[in-house]
Coordinates of C-alpha atoms in Angstrom, one line a residue:
Chain A
M655 CA -100.7 -44.7 186.0
Y656 CA -98.5 -42.0 184.6
E657 CA -95.9 -40.0 186.4
K658 CA -97.0 -36.4 187.0
T659 CA -94.6 -34.1 185.3
A660 CA -95.6 -30.8 186.8
E661 CA -97.8 -29.3 189.4
H662 CA -100.6 -27.4 187.7
F663 CA -101.0 -24.5 190.1
S664 CA -98.1 -23.1 192.1
L665 CA -100.7 -21.1 194.1
K666 CA -102.3 -24.3 195.3
Q667 CA -99.1 -25.5 196.9
K668 CA -98.8 -22.3 198.8
K669 CA -100.1 -22.3 202.4
L670 CA -102.7 -19.5 202.4
P671 CA -102.9 -17.1 205.3
E672 CA -105.9 -17.0 207.5
G673 CA -109.0 -15.5 205.7
H674 CA -107.5 -15.7 202.2
L675 CA -109.4 -17.4 199.5
L676 CA -108.5 -19.0 196.2
V677 CA -111.0 -18.2 193.4
N678 CA -111.0 -19.7 189.9
L679 CA -112.0 -17.3 187.2
G680 CA -112.5 -19.8 184.4
P681 CA -111.8 -22.0 182.4
S682 CA -115.4 -21.3 181.5
H683 CA -116.5 -18.0 183.0
P684 CA -118.3 -15.1 181.3
S685 CA -115.5 -12.7 182.1
T686 CA -112.7 -14.7 180.4
H687 CA -114.2 -14.6 176.9
G688 CA -112.8 -18.0 176.0
I689 CA -111.4 -21.0 177.7
L690 CA -108.6 -19.7 179.9
Q691 CA -108.2 -19.8 183.6
N692 CA -107.1 -17.3 186.3
V693 CA -106.5 -18.5 189.8
I694 CA -106.8 -15.5 192.1
Q695 CA -105.8 -15.3 195.7
L696 CA -108.1 -12.9 197.5
D697 CA -108.0 -11.1 200.8
G698 CA -111.5 -9.8 201.1
E699 CA -112.0 -8.2 197.7
R700 CA -108.3 -7.3 197.3
V701 CA -106.2 -9.4 194.9
V702 CA -103.0 -10.7 196.6
D703 CA -101.7 -13.0 194.0
A704 CA -102.8 -14.3 190.6
E705 CA -101.8 -17.0 188.2
S706 CA -102.9 -17.6 184.6
V707 CA -103.3 -21.1 183.2
I708 CA -103.6 -21.5 179.5
G709 CA -103.6 -24.3 176.9
Y710 CA -107.3 -25.3 177.0
V711 CA -107.8 -24.6 173.3
H712 CA -104.3 -25.6 172.0
R713 CA -104.7 -27.2 168.5
S714 CA -101.0 -27.6 167.6
F715 CA -101.1 -25.4 164.6
E716 CA -97.3 -25.4 164.4
K717 CA -97.2 -29.2 164.2
L718 CA -99.9 -29.2 161.5
G719 CA -98.0 -26.6 159.6
E720 CA -95.2 -29.1 159.1
R721 CA -97.7 -31.4 157.3
Y722 CA -100.0 -29.0 155.4
T723 CA -99.1 -27.3 152.2
Y724 CA -98.8 -23.5 152.2
N725 CA -102.3 -22.9 151.0
Q726 CA -103.8 -25.5 153.3
F727 CA -102.3 -23.9 156.4
L728 CA -104.4 -20.9 155.6
V729 CA -107.4 -22.5 157.3
C730 CA -105.4 -22.8 160.5
T731 CA -104.6 -19.1 160.5
D732 CA -108.4 -18.4 160.3
R733 CA -108.8 -20.0 163.7
M734 CA -106.2 -18.0 165.5
N735 CA -107.7 -14.6 166.1
Y736 CA -111.3 -15.5 165.2
V737 CA -112.7 -12.0 165.5
S738 CA -110.5 -10.6 162.8
T739 CA -109.7 -13.6 160.6
P740 CA -108.6 -11.8 157.3
L741 CA -105.7 -10.2 159.2
N742 CA -104.2 -13.6 160.1
N743 CA -104.7 -14.8 156.5
I744 CA -103.0 -11.8 155.1
G745 CA -100.0 -12.1 157.5
W746 CA -99.4 -15.7 156.4
I747 CA -99.9 -15.1 152.7
L748 CA -97.6 -12.1 152.7
T749 CA -94.8 -14.1 154.3
V750 CA -95.1 -16.9 151.8
E751 CA -95.2 -14.4 148.9
K752 CA -92.1 -12.7 150.2
M753 CA -90.3 -16.1 150.3
L754 CA -91.4 -16.9 146.8
Q755 CA -90.5 -13.3 145.8
I756 CA -93.7 -12.8 143.7
E757 CA -95.5 -9.6 143.1
V758 CA -99.3 -9.4 143.1
P759 CA -101.4 -6.9 141.1
D760 CA -102.3 -3.6 142.8
K761 CA -106.0 -4.5 143.0
V762 CA -105.2 -7.5 145.2
T763 CA -103.2 -5.4 147.6
Y764 CA -106.0 -2.7 147.7
V765 CA -108.7 -5.3 148.5
R766 CA -106.5 -7.0 151.1
M767 CA -105.8 -3.7 152.8
I768 CA -109.5 -2.7 152.8
V769 CA -110.5 -6.0 154.2
S770 CA -107.8 -6.0 156.9
E771 CA -108.7 -2.4 158.1
L772 CA -112.4 -3.4 158.2
S773 CA -111.3 -6.4 160.3
R774 CA -109.4 -4.2 162.6
V775 CA -112.5 -2.1 163.2
M776 CA -114.5 -5.3 163.8
D777 CA -111.9 -6.5 166.4
H778 CA -111.9 -3.2 168.2
I779 CA -115.7 -3.1 168.2
I780 CA -115.8 -6.5 170.0
C781 CA -113.1 -5.4 172.5
N782 CA -114.6 -2.1 173.5
G783 CA -118.2 -3.3 173.3
I784 CA -117.6 -6.3 175.5
L785 CA -115.5 -4.2 178.0
G786 CA -118.7 -2.2 178.4
V787 CA -120.7 -5.4 179.0
D788 CA -118.3 -6.6 181.6
L789 CA -118.7 -3.4 183.5
G790 CA -122.4 -3.5 183.2
A791 CA -123.2 -1.3 180.3
F792 CA -125.0 -3.3 177.6
S793 CA -126.3 -0.7 175.2
G794 CA -123.0 0.5 173.9
M795 CA -122.2 -2.9 172.5
L796 CA -125.6 -3.1 170.8
H797 CA -125.0 0.3 169.1
L798 CA -121.9 -0.9 167.3
F799 CA -122.8 -4.5 166.8
H800 CA -125.3 -3.6 164.1
H801 CA -122.4 -2.1 162.1
R802 CA -120.2 -5.1 162.7
E803 CA -122.9 -7.2 161.2
N804 CA -122.8 -5.0 158.1
I805 CA -119.0 -5.7 157.8
Y806 CA -119.7 -9.4 158.2
Q807 CA -122.3 -9.2 155.4
V808 CA -119.7 -7.7 153.0
L809 CA -117.2 -10.4 154.0
E810 CA -120.0 -13.0 153.4
K811 CA -120.6 -11.6 149.9
L812 CA -116.9 -11.4 149.2
T813 CA -115.8 -14.8 150.4
G814 CA -118.8 -16.9 151.0
A815 CA -118.1 -17.3 154.7
R816 CA -118.5 -15.0 157.7
L817 CA -116.1 -16.2 160.4
T818 CA -113.6 -18.5 158.7
T819 CA -113.1 -16.6 155.5
T820 CA -109.9 -18.2 154.1
F821 CA -109.9 -15.2 151.8
C822 CA -106.4 -15.0 150.3
R823 CA -104.4 -17.4 148.2
V824 CA -100.7 -17.3 147.5
G825 CA -100.5 -14.9 144.5
G826 CA -103.9 -13.3 144.8
L827 CA -107.4 -13.6 146.2
E828 CA -109.7 -16.6 146.4
K829 CA -112.1 -14.9 143.9
D830 CA -112.8 -11.5 142.4
I831 CA -114.7 -8.8 144.2
Y832 CA -118.4 -8.6 143.6
P833 CA -119.8 -5.7 141.6
E834 CA -121.4 -3.7 144.5
F835 CA -118.3 -4.1 146.7
E836 CA -117.3 -0.4 146.4
K837 CA -120.8 0.8 147.2
D838 CA -121.2 -1.5 150.2
V839 CA -117.9 -0.4 151.7
K840 CA -118.9 3.3 151.3
T841 CA -122.2 2.6 153.0
I842 CA -120.4 1.0 155.9
I843 CA -118.1 4.0 156.4
K844 CA -121.0 6.3 156.2
G845 CA -122.9 4.4 158.9
L846 CA -119.9 3.7 161.2
R847 CA -118.5 7.2 161.6
P848 CA -121.5 8.6 163.5
A849 CA -121.9 5.3 165.3
I850 CA -118.4 5.5 166.7
E851 CA -119.0 9.1 167.9
E852 CA -122.3 7.9 169.5
F853 CA -120.5 5.0 171.2
Q854 CA -117.8 7.5 172.5
S855 CA -120.4 9.8 174.1
L856 CA -122.6 7.0 175.3
L857 CA -120.0 4.8 177.0
V858 CA -116.4 6.1 177.0
N859 CA -117.3 9.6 178.1
N860 CA -119.6 8.3 180.7
R861 CA -118.6 9.3 184.3
I862 CA -119.2 5.9 185.7
F863 CA -117.1 4.2 183.0
I864 CA -114.2 6.6 183.6
D865 CA -114.4 6.1 187.3
R866 CA -114.2 2.3 186.8
T867 CA -111.4 2.4 184.3
E868 CA -109.1 5.4 185.0
G869 CA -105.7 4.2 186.4
V870 CA -106.9 0.6 186.6
G871 CA -104.6 -2.2 185.4
G872 CA -101.9 0.3 184.1
I873 CA -98.4 -0.6 183.0
S874 CA -95.4 1.6 182.5
A875 CA -93.8 2.0 179.0
E876 CA -90.5 0.4 180.1
N877 CA -92.3 -2.6 181.6
A878 CA -94.5 -3.1 178.6
I879 CA -91.5 -3.2 176.3
S880 CA -89.8 -5.7 178.6
Y881 CA -92.8 -7.9 178.4
G882 CA -92.9 -7.8 174.6
Y883 CA -96.2 -5.9 174.4
S884 CA -97.3 -4.7 170.9
G885 CA -100.3 -3.1 169.3
P886 CA -102.9 -1.0 171.0
N887 CA -101.9 -2.2 174.5
L888 CA -98.3 -1.0 174.0
R889 CA -99.5 2.3 172.4
A890 CA -101.8 2.9 175.3
A891 CA -98.7 2.9 177.6
G892 CA -97.2 5.7 175.5
V893 CA -95.0 3.9 173.1
P894 CA -95.8 5.0 169.5
W895 CA -94.8 1.7 167.7
D896 CA -96.8 0.5 164.8
I897 CA -95.4 -1.9 162.1
R898 CA -97.6 -0.2 159.5
K899 CA -95.5 2.9 159.9
D900 CA -92.1 1.5 161.1
D901 CA -91.8 -1.3 158.5
P902 CA -94.5 -0.6 155.9
Y903 CA -95.9 -3.6 154.1
M904 CA -98.5 -3.6 151.3
F905 CA -99.3 0.1 150.6
Y906 CA -99.3 1.4 154.1
D907 CA -96.6 3.9 153.3
K908 CA -98.8 5.5 150.6
V909 CA -101.9 6.2 152.8
D910 CA -102.3 8.9 155.4
F911 CA -103.1 7.9 159.0
D912 CA -102.0 8.7 162.5
I913 CA -101.0 6.5 165.4
P914 CA -102.9 7.2 168.5
V915 CA -100.9 7.1 171.7
G916 CA -102.1 6.8 175.4
E917 CA -100.3 7.7 178.6
D918 CA -100.4 5.2 181.4
G919 CA -101.5 2.0 179.8
S920 CA -104.6 1.8 181.9
V921 CA -107.9 0.3 180.9
L922 CA -109.3 3.7 179.9
H923 CA -106.3 4.5 177.7
R924 CA -106.5 1.2 176.0
T925 CA -110.1 1.9 175.2
L926 CA -109.4 5.4 174.0
V927 CA -106.5 4.1 171.7
R928 CA -108.8 1.5 170.2
M929 CA -111.6 4.1 169.6
E930 CA -109.1 6.4 167.8
E931 CA -107.7 3.4 165.8
M932 CA -111.2 2.7 164.5
R933 CA -111.4 6.2 163.1
Q934 CA -108.0 6.0 161.5
S935 CA -108.8 2.6 159.9
L936 CA -111.9 4.1 158.4
R937 CA -109.7 6.9 157.1
I938 CA -107.5 4.4 155.4
V939 CA -110.4 2.5 153.9
E940 CA -111.9 5.7 152.5
Q941 CA -108.6 6.6 150.7
L942 CA -108.3 3.1 149.3
I943 CA -111.9 2.6 148.1
N944 CA -111.9 5.8 146.2
G945 CA -108.9 4.7 144.2
L946 CA -109.7 1.0 143.7
P947 CA -107.9 -0.1 140.5
T948 CA -109.4 -2.6 138.1
G949 CA -107.8 -5.7 136.8
A950 CA -107.2 -9.3 137.6
H951 CA -107.6 -10.6 141.2
H952 CA -104.5 -12.8 141.1
A953 CA -101.0 -12.8 139.7
D954 CA -100.6 -14.5 136.3
M955 CA -98.6 -17.4 137.6
P956 CA -100.1 -20.8 136.9
H957 CA -97.5 -22.7 138.8
I958 CA -98.5 -20.8 142.0
Y959 CA -102.1 -19.7 141.6
L960 CA -104.7 -22.3 140.5
P961 CA -105.7 -21.9 136.9
D962 CA -109.2 -21.0 135.8
K963 CA -111.4 -24.2 136.0
S964 CA -112.9 -23.7 132.5
K965 CA -109.4 -23.7 131.0
V966 CA -108.5 -26.8 133.0
Y967 CA -111.1 -28.8 131.2
K968 CA -109.9 -27.7 127.7
N969 CA -106.1 -27.1 127.8
M970 CA -103.4 -29.6 128.6
E971 CA -101.0 -26.9 130.1
E972 CA -103.6 -25.8 132.7
L973 CA -104.6 -29.3 133.5
I974 CA -101.0 -30.1 134.3
Y975 CA -100.6 -27.0 136.5
H976 CA -103.8 -27.8 138.3
F977 CA -102.7 -31.4 138.9
K978 CA -99.3 -30.3 140.1
L979 CA -100.7 -27.7 142.5
I980 CA -103.3 -29.9 144.0
M981 CA -101.0 -33.0 144.4
H982 CA -97.6 -31.4 145.1
G983 CA -98.4 -27.9 146.4
I984 CA -96.3 -24.9 146.0
K985 CA -92.5 -25.5 146.3
V986 CA -91.1 -22.7 148.3
P987 CA -87.3 -22.3 147.9
K988 CA -85.0 -23.3 150.8
G989 CA -84.5 -20.6 153.4
E990 CA -85.9 -18.9 156.5
Y991 CA -88.1 -15.9 156.7
Y992 CA -89.7 -13.9 159.5
M993 CA -92.3 -11.4 158.7
A994 CA -94.5 -9.3 161.0
T995 CA -97.7 -7.6 160.3
E996 CA -99.8 -5.3 162.5
A997 CA -102.8 -7.4 163.4
A998 CA -105.6 -6.0 165.6
N999 CA -103.8 -7.1 168.8
G1000 CA -100.3 -6.2 167.8
E1001 CA -97.4 -7.7 166.1
L1002 CA -98.4 -11.0 164.4
G1003 CA -95.3 -12.6 163.1
F1004 CA -94.8 -15.8 161.0
Y1005 CA -91.5 -17.5 161.1
I1006 CA -91.1 -20.1 158.3
V1007 CA -88.2 -22.5 157.9
S1008 CA -88.4 -24.1 154.5
E1009 CA -86.3 -27.0 153.1
G1010 CA -87.7 -26.7 149.6
E1011 CA -90.5 -29.1 150.2
K1012 CA -94.3 -28.7 149.7
S1013 CA -94.7 -27.9 153.4
P1014 CA -92.5 -26.0 155.7
W1015 CA -89.9 -27.7 158.0
R1016 CA -91.0 -25.5 160.8
V1017 CA -93.6 -22.9 161.3
H1018 CA -93.7 -20.6 164.3
V1019 CA -96.4 -18.0 165.0
R1020 CA -95.5 -15.0 167.1
R1021 CA -98.9 -14.2 168.5
P1022 CA -99.4 -10.9 170.3
C1023 CA -101.7 -12.2 173.0
F1024 CA -99.2 -14.7 174.2
W1025 CA -96.7 -12.1 175.0
F1026 CA -98.8 -9.5 176.8
Y1027 CA -101.1 -11.8 178.7
Q1028 CA -98.2 -13.2 180.8
S1029 CA -98.0 -9.8 182.6
F1030 CA -101.6 -10.2 183.8
P1031 CA -100.7 -11.3 187.4
E1032 CA -98.5 -8.3 187.7
L1033 CA -101.2 -5.9 186.4
V1034 CA -103.9 -7.1 188.8
K1035 CA -101.9 -7.5 192.0
G1036 CA -103.3 -5.1 194.6
S1037 CA -106.4 -4.2 192.7
L1038 CA -110.0 -5.3 193.4
L1039 CA -111.6 -8.4 192.0
A1040 CA -113.9 -6.4 189.8
D1041 CA -110.9 -4.6 188.3
T1042 CA -109.3 -7.8 187.2
V1043 CA -112.3 -8.4 184.9
A1044 CA -112.0 -4.9 183.4
T1045 CA -108.2 -5.4 182.9
M1046 CA -108.5 -8.8 181.2
S1047 CA -111.4 -7.6 179.0
S1048 CA -109.5 -4.5 177.8
M1049 CA -106.3 -6.5 177.0
N1050 CA -108.4 -8.3 174.4
V1051 CA -107.1 -11.8 175.0
I1052 CA -108.4 -14.1 172.3
A1053 CA -108.0 -17.7 173.5
G1054 CA -107.6 -19.1 169.9
E1055 CA -104.6 -16.8 169.3
L1056 CA -103.2 -17.3 172.8
D1057 CA -102.9 -21.1 172.5
C1058 CA -102.6 -21.5 168.8
Chain B
M534 CA -76.4 -3.1 161.6
K535 CA -75.1 -6.5 160.9
E536 CA -71.5 -5.3 160.7
T537 CA -71.8 -3.2 163.9
I538 CA -73.0 -6.2 165.9
Q539 CA -70.5 -8.5 164.2
S540 CA -67.5 -6.3 165.1
F541 CA -69.0 -5.7 168.6
L542 CA -69.2 -9.5 169.2
K543 CA -65.7 -10.1 167.7
D544 CA -64.3 -7.4 170.0
K545 CA -65.7 -8.4 173.3
F546 CA -67.3 -11.8 173.1
S547 CA -65.3 -13.7 170.5
H548 CA -65.0 -16.7 172.9
F549 CA -68.9 -17.0 172.9
I550 CA -69.3 -17.2 169.1
S551 CA -69.7 -20.9 168.3
K552 CA -69.5 -21.0 164.5
E553 CA -70.1 -18.8 161.5
E554 CA -72.5 -20.5 159.2
E555 CA -74.1 -18.9 156.2
I556 CA -77.9 -19.6 156.0
I557 CA -80.5 -18.2 153.6
T558 CA -82.6 -15.9 155.7
N559 CA -83.8 -12.4 155.9
L560 CA -82.4 -12.0 159.4
P561 CA -78.8 -11.4 160.3
T562 CA -78.0 -14.5 162.4
F563 CA -75.3 -15.2 165.0
F564 CA -74.5 -18.5 166.5
L565 CA -73.6 -18.4 170.2
K566 CA -72.5 -20.9 172.8
P567 CA -75.1 -21.7 175.5
E568 CA -73.1 -20.0 178.3
G569 CA -72.8 -16.8 176.2
I570 CA -76.4 -16.0 175.7
V571 CA -77.0 -14.1 179.0
P572 CA -73.8 -11.9 178.9
V573 CA -74.2 -11.1 175.1
L574 CA -77.9 -10.2 175.3
S575 CA -77.5 -8.1 178.4
A576 CA -74.6 -6.3 176.8
L577 CA -76.3 -5.7 173.5
K578 CA -79.4 -4.4 175.4
T579 CA -77.6 -1.3 176.5
A580 CA -74.7 -1.1 174.1
P581 CA -74.7 2.4 172.5
G582 CA -75.6 2.4 168.9
I583 CA -77.1 -1.1 169.0
E584 CA -79.6 -1.2 171.9
L585 CA -81.5 -4.4 171.1
N586 CA -84.0 -3.8 173.9
Y587 CA -87.0 -5.6 172.6
L588 CA -87.3 -9.4 172.6
N589 CA -89.3 -10.0 169.5
D590 CA -89.6 -13.8 169.4
L591 CA -88.2 -16.9 171.1
T592 CA -88.6 -20.3 169.6
A593 CA -86.7 -23.4 168.7
I594 CA -86.1 -25.7 165.7
D595 CA -85.6 -29.4 165.7
W596 CA -83.2 -30.4 162.9
L597 CA -83.6 -34.2 163.4
G598 CA -81.6 -36.0 160.7
K599 CA -80.5 -32.7 159.0
K600 CA -78.0 -31.1 161.3
T601 CA -76.0 -31.8 164.4
P602 CA -76.4 -30.7 167.2
R603 CA -80.1 -31.4 166.9
F604 CA -81.8 -28.4 168.4
E605 CA -81.5 -24.7 167.8
V606 CA -83.0 -22.1 170.2
C607 CA -83.7 -18.9 168.3
Y608 CA -83.8 -15.5 169.9
L609 CA -85.2 -12.7 167.8
L610 CA -84.4 -9.2 169.0
R611 CA -84.9 -5.8 167.7
S612 CA -84.0 -2.3 168.6
G613 CA -87.1 -0.3 169.5
N614 CA -89.5 0.5 166.7
K615 CA -86.7 0.1 164.1
S616 CA -88.0 -3.1 162.5
S617 CA -85.0 -3.1 160.1
T618 CA -82.8 -4.0 163.1
R619 CA -84.2 -7.4 163.7
V620 CA -81.3 -9.7 164.6
Q621 CA -81.4 -13.4 165.4
F622 CA -79.2 -15.2 167.9
R623 CA -79.0 -19.0 167.9
V624 CA -77.9 -21.5 170.4
A625 CA -77.3 -25.0 169.1
L626 CA -78.0 -27.8 171.6
E627 CA -77.8 -31.5 171.9
E628 CA -80.7 -33.4 173.3
D629 CA -80.0 -33.2 177.0
E630 CA -78.2 -29.9 177.1
E631 CA -79.5 -26.9 179.0
V632 CA -79.5 -23.2 178.0
P633 CA -79.6 -20.4 180.6
S634 CA -82.8 -18.5 181.0
I635 CA -82.9 -14.9 179.9
I636 CA -85.9 -14.0 182.1
N637 CA -83.7 -11.5 184.1
I638 CA -83.0 -9.5 181.0
F639 CA -86.4 -9.7 179.4
K640 CA -89.5 -10.4 181.6
G641 CA -91.4 -11.4 178.5
A642 CA -89.2 -14.5 178.1
N643 CA -91.1 -16.3 180.8
W644 CA -93.9 -18.0 178.8
P645 CA -92.0 -18.5 175.5
E646 CA -89.3 -20.4 177.4
R647 CA -91.8 -22.5 179.1
E648 CA -93.5 -23.1 175.8
V649 CA -90.2 -24.3 174.2
Y650 CA -89.6 -26.6 177.2
D651 CA -93.2 -27.9 176.9
L652 CA -93.1 -28.6 173.1
F653 CA -89.4 -29.4 172.5
G654 CA -88.1 -30.6 175.9
I655 CA -85.3 -28.0 176.1
R656 CA -84.7 -27.0 179.6
F657 CA -83.8 -23.4 180.6
A658 CA -81.6 -23.2 183.6
G659 CA -82.5 -20.6 186.1
H660 CA -86.1 -20.2 185.1
P661 CA -88.3 -19.8 188.2
R662 CA -90.8 -22.3 187.0
M663 CA -89.8 -24.8 184.3
D664 CA -93.3 -26.5 184.0
R665 CA -95.5 -27.4 181.1
L666 CA -97.5 -24.4 179.9
I667 CA -99.7 -25.6 177.1
M668 CA -100.0 -29.4 177.2
P669 CA -101.8 -31.2 180.1
D670 CA -99.5 -31.7 183.1
N671 CA -99.5 -35.5 182.7
F672 CA -98.8 -35.4 179.0
Q673 CA -96.0 -37.7 177.8
G674 CA -93.4 -36.5 175.4
H675 CA -92.7 -33.2 173.6
P676 CA -95.0 -32.8 170.6
L677 CA -93.0 -30.4 168.3
R678 CA -90.1 -32.8 168.2
K679 CA -89.8 -34.3 164.7
D680 CA -89.8 -37.9 166.1
Y681 CA -93.2 -37.3 167.8
P682 CA -95.8 -38.6 165.4
L683 CA -98.3 -36.1 164.0
E684 CA -101.3 -38.2 165.3
G685 CA -99.7 -38.6 168.7
F686 CA -98.8 -41.7 170.6
G687 CA -102.5 -42.3 171.3
Q688 CA -104.7 -40.4 173.7
D689 CA -104.5 -42.8 176.6
Y690 CA -103.3 -40.2 179.1
L691 CA -107.0 -40.1 180.0
V692 CA -108.8 -36.9 181.1
E693 CA -109.9 -39.2 183.9
D694 CA -106.4 -39.4 185.2
L695 CA -106.1 -35.7 185.1
L696 CA -109.3 -35.3 187.2
T697 CA -108.1 -37.9 189.7
I698 CA -104.8 -36.0 190.1
H699 CA -106.5 -32.7 190.7
L700 CA -109.1 -34.2 193.0
K701 CA -106.3 -35.8 195.1
E702 CA -104.6 -32.4 195.1
D703 CA -107.7 -30.7 196.4
M704 CA -108.2 -33.4 199.1
E705 CA -104.7 -32.9 200.4
A706 CA -104.9 -29.2 200.4

């Protein structure tokens, strides 16, 4: 009926040598952690060639961004990297705030930083825990998942949702922090610190784990840069780049933390870098929670941040602002802006082209997964089939972020 | 940094600069002709003092009804970890024009170029595999073009067709 525009698998067109086998890992396979496919050409258990097929969860966020208002697009960013949603929210909101050139109160920035560092911990717990599961070690994941649940409970109290938090708004936070927030975060840090050490000695220092991961799926620093790697995967290859240090946003230039660096970019080094990053994130959270300022949870800008509902019922001014914001949205001045933040997987960049309307002319998301996952065939060529599972798992490919 | 690159371009590649347009942006932007993108980027990658060796982002903009030529392909580069050195290069294109692929300079350009082809219909000459990346392989049209409706032209490129195609493919193989 329709003309076929492209062949789906180039591997399928190839004439396979005698004894070679094509194996589909995915689209729905326990080791892919999401809906993505790897077609792997095998000679015995040795990988000869591989090919990644993506696009199974594409939801055309960039097209939706051209229709939604700036605050509405926030719900789309939630669904990108769904294991650390607040980090995506904050990246988008900071970009829009930079375009509008508005300042938010210190308290807002503090809370945003605390939440984003806790999300980073959450993301790394998933990645390292599931890597253990993929290699057959289940108990490590269980040890840390209890603490991940604690973080989720704080997010739930703070925002009303666990997964899709939609936490920020342009000019502030969705709502004020709850009274026991400080105490809860301190409890989390207290519980997480020993748990991370326990995880380290239980799984990462285990002889079997090291044998399975050392030197597997490695990449050189030069190659990683050429592929556009960022985040923990790049740092595991020995490149100390971190946007929090290189181009500080929020208050990252005012807190103390170190950037862990690996050596050969192998699965083991990626795991070790993520372990150390969790400790550093807790260090940042501790510094912030001890100096949490008081004050309003949003900037005093009624034409940008929705006015208080009780005032809307009584005052004409607030009613007008409320109406204008709901019906016409925020008008962002004409111009273009690219801003990158350090998400759990690496550089998450939002590129906005505004024509002065209520919604952007063009939105582009530079998502870290998309750039480093294209090197997957090169990483696994020549390794064993079981190693491909470890490699993919340690890269932390999130299908929602990959397809976007 | 902007001045350094500007004088470098004026010195060596002045015939590749297509226009000098002032736009409101936080990125220093340079407009290049399509044939200039490969020599300029490979020269800037190693040029002492500039060294734009990291391909940060690759995307396109459809200016339907706002500007001519209609499309702009945007290359965002930076020099190592110095995020302050982000520089954007742009190539303006008409609807059926091609732009050379930069996959030989940056390996990471592979998927982004395919994505731009898939969603905008801009072809990259010299790319080893100019196929759809994200949309189904029997999809009609290029969804991020401004004249493609938000709701789509209707979802009658049935999943069934896709299955038949792949089944036939398997039978032949």
